[in-house]
Tab-separated table of C-alpha atoms and ligand atoms in Angstrom:
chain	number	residue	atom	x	y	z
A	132	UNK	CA	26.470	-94.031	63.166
A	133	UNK	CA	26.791	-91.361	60.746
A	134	UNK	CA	28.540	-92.053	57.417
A	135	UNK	CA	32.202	-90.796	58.056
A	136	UNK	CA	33.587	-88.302	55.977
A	137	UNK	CA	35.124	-89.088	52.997
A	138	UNK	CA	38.717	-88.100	53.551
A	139	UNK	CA	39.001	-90.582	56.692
A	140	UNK	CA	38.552	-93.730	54.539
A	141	UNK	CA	42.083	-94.692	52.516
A	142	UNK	CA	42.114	-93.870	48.770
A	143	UNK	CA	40.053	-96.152	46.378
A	144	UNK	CA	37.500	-97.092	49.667
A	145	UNK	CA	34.192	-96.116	48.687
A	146	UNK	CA	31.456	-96.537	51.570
A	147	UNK	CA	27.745	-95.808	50.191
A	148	UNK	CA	25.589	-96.138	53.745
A	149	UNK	CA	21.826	-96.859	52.605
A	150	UNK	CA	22.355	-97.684	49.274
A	151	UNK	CA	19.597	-100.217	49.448
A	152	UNK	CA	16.157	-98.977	50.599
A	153	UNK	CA	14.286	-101.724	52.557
A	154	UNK	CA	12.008	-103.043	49.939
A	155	UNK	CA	15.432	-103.031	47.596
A	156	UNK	CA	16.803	-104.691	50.397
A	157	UNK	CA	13.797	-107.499	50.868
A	158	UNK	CA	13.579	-108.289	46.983
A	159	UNK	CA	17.550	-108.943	47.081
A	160	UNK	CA	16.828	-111.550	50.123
A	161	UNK	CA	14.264	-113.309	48.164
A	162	UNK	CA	16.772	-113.590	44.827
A	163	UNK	CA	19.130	-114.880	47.039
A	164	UNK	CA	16.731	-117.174	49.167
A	165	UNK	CA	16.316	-118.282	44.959
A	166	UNK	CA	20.449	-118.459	44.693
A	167	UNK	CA	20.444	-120.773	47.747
A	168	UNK	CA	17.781	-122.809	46.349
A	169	UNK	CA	20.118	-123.926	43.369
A	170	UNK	CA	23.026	-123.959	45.066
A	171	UNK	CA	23.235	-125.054	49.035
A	172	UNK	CA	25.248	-123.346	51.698
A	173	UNK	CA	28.102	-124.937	51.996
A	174	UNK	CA	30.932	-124.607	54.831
A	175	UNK	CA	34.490	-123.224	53.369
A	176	UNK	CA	37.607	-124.989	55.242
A	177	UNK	CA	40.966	-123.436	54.837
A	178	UNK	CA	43.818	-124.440	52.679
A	179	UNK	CA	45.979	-127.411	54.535
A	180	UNK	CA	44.764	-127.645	57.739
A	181	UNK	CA	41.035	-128.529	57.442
A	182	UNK	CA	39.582	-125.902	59.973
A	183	UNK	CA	36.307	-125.177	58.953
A	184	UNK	CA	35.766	-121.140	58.448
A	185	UNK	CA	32.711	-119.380	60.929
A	186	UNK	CA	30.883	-118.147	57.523
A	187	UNK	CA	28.896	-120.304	55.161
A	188	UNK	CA	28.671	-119.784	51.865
A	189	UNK	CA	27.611	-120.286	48.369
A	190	UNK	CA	27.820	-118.131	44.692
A	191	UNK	CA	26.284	-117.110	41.839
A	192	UNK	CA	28.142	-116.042	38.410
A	193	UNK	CA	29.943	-117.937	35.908
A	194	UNK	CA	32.650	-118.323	38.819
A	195	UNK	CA	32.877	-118.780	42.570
A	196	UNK	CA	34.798	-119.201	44.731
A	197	UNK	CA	35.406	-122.029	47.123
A	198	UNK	CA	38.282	-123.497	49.221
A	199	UNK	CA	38.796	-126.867	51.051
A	200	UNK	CA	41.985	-128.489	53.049
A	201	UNK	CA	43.613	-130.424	49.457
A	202	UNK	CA	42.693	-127.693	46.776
A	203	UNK	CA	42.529	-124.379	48.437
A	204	UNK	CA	41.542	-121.276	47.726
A	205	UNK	CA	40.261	-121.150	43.867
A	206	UNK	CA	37.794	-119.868	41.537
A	207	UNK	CA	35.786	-122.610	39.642
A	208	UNK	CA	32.423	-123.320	37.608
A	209	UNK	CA	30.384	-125.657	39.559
A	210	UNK	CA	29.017	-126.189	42.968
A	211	UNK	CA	31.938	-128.380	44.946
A	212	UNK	CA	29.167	-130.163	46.799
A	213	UNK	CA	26.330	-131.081	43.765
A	214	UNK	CA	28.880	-130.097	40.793
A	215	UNK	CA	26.178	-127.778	38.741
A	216	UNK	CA	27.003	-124.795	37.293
A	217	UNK	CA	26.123	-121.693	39.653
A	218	UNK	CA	22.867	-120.170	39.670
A	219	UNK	CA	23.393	-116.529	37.065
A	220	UNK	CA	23.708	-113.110	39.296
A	221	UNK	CA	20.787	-111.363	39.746
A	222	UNK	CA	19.953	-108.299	37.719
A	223	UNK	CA	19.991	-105.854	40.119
A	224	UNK	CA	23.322	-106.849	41.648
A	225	UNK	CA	24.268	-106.569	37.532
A	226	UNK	CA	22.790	-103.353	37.974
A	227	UNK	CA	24.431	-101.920	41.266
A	228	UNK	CA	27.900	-103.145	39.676
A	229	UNK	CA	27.431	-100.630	36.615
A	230	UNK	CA	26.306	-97.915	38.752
A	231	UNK	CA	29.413	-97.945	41.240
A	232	UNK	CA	32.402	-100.561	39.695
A	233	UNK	CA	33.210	-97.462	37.227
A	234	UNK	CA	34.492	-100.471	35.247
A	235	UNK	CA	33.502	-101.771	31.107
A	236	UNK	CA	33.156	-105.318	31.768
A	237	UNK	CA	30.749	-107.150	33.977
A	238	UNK	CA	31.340	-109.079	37.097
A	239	UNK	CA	32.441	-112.570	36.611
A	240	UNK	CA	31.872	-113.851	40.512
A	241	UNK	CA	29.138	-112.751	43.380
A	242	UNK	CA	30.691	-114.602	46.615
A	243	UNK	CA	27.458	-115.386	49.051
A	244	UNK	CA	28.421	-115.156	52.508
A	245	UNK	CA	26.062	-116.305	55.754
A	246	UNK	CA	27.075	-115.290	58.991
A	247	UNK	CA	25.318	-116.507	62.457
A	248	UNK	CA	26.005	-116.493	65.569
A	249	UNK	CA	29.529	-115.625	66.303
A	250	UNK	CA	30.599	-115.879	62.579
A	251	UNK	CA	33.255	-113.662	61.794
A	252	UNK	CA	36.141	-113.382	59.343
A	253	UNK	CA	39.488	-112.672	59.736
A	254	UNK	CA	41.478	-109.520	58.132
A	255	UNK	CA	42.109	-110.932	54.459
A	256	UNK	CA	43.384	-109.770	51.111
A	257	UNK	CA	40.916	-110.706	48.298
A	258	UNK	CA	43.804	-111.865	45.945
A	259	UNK	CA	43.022	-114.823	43.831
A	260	UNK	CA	42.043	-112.998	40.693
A	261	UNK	CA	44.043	-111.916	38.039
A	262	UNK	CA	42.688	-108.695	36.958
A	263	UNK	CA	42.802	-106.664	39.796
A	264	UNK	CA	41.685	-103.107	37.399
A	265	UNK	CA	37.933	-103.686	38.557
A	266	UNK	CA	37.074	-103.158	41.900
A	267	UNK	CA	35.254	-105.524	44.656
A	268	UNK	CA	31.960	-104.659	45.344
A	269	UNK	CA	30.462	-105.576	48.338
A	270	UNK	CA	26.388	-105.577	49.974
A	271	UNK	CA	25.674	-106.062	53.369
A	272	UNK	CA	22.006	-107.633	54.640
A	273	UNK	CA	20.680	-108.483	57.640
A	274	UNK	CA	22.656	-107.976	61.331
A	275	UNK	CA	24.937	-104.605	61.602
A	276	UNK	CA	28.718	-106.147	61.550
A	277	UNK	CA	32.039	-104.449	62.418
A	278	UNK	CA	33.649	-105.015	59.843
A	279	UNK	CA	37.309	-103.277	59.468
A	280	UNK	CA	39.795	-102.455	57.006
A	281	UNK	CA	43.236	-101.444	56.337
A	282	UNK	CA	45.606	-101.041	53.779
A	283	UNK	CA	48.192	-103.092	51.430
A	284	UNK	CA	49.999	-104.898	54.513
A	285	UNK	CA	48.527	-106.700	57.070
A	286	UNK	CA	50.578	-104.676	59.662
A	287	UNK	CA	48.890	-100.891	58.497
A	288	UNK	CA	46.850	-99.340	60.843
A	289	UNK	CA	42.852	-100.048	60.384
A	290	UNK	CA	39.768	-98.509	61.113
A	291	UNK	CA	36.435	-100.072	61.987
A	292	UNK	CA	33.136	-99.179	60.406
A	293	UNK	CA	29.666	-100.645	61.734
A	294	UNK	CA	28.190	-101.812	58.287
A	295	UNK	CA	24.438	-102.333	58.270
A	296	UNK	CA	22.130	-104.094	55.849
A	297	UNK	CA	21.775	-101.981	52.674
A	298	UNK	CA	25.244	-100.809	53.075
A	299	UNK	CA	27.348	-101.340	49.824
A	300	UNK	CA	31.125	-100.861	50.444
A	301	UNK	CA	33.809	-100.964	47.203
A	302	UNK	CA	37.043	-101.866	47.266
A	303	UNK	CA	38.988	-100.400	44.173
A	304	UNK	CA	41.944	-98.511	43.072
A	305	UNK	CA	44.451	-98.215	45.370
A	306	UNK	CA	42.928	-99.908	47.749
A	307	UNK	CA	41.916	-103.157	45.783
A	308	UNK	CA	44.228	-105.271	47.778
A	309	UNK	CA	43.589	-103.786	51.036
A	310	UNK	CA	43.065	-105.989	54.336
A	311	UNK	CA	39.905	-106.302	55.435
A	312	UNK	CA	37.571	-108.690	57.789
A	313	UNK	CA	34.853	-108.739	59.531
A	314	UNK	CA	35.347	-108.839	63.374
A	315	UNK	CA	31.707	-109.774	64.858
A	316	UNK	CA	28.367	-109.394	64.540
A	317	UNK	CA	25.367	-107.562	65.934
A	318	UNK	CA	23.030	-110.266	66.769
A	319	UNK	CA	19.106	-109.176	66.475
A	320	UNK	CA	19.857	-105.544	64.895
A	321	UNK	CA	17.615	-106.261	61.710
A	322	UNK	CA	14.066	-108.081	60.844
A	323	UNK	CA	15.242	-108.437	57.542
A	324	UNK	CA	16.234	-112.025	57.327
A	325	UNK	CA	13.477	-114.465	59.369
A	326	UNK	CA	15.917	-116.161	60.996
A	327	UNK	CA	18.487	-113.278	61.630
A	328	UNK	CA	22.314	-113.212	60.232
A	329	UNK	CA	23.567	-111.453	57.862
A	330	UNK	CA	24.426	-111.900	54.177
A	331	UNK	CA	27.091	-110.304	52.600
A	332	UNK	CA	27.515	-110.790	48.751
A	333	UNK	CA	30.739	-109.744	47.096
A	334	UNK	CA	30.733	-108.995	43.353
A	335	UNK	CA	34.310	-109.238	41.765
A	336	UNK	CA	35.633	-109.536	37.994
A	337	UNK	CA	38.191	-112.528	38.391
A	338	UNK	CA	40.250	-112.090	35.279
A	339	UNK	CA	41.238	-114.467	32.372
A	340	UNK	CA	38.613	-114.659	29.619
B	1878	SIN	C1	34.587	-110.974	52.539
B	1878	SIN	O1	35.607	-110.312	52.643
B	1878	SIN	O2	34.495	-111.974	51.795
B	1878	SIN	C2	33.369	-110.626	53.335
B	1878	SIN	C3	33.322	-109.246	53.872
B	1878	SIN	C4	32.024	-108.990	54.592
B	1878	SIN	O3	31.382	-109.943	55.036
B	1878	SIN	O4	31.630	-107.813	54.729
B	1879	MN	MN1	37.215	-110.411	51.259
């Protein structure tokens, strides 16, 4: 699918199709494979009732973010399985977040998502920062996804783009609080990861230092 114009994506979207050439691509799986290493996989559940989310996932970055059923949603230091510090974010995510974040300081949090299967995520604000001046950056790996966004109410109208591995898609401005989700994937539409899936990682500054 051709990248669409410009003028059809809501203010503050920025969609950069092919940002990351294949072998850009394969040397970001293996820092990740590294990432994963130090810090497992581990499956989110939502806030109150328990249910376990489709995705798993993991960070790297002074902060990540994690939820279970008592605590919810949150931003903390350490691993919530093993309790050590996340792994640092790699340079060249450091790097893709001063080329396109258009923002001084660097990102504090790189959310690591794993999708398989029929992993999907449900339209979402990314709220639980503070500073919401930077934007969220976000690379996609693996699989083709549909993912979909909208704007500041969950109600707006939305429009679907098919995001494939290399993608990078950032969420600022206007549109830092916009809805967005990710309604399926495309099993078997990339060699990239051995196993298939995809990875998304989202880079985000989350405020208060
Ligand atoms: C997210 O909103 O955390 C993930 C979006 C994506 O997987 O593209
Ligand atoms: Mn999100």
């Amino acid at each position: 699918m051709p990248a669409p114009p410009p003028s059809s994506l809501p203010d503050g979207i920025r969609y950069l199709p092919d940002y990351f050439d294949l072998a850009a691509q394969q040397a970001l799986v293996e820092d990740i494979r590294a990432v994963v290493e130090a810090a497992p996989l581990f499956t989110p559940a939502m806030p109150r009732t328990g249910k376990e989310m489709s995705v798993r996932m993991t960070n790297c970055g002074g902060l990540g973010w994690v939820t279970d059923k008592v605590r919810g949603y949150r931003y903390q230091a350490t691993h919530p399985v093993t309790g050590a510090p996340w792994p640092p974010i790699p340079p060249v995510l450091l790097g893709l977040w001063r080329a396109v974040a258009d923002h001084p300081a660097s990102p504090q949090a790189c959310l690591v998502n794993f999708y398989s299967g029929t992993a999907k995520m449900g339209l979402h604000q990314d709220r639980d920062e503070t500073d919401f001046s930077a934007p969220v950056v976000s690379v996609s790996l693996g699989d083709d996804c549909l993912f979909r966004v909208g704007g500041l109410q969950r109600t707006d109208p939305t429009r679907s783009l098919r995001l494939r591995s290399g993608d990078v898609i950032v969420l600022g401005g206007p549109s830092r609080l916009a809805f967005h989700g990710v309604d399926r994937l495309y099993a078997g539409t990339s060699t990239l990861l051995r196993n298939g899936g995809r990875i998304n990682l989202t880079l985000r500054r989350v405020g208060g230092d």
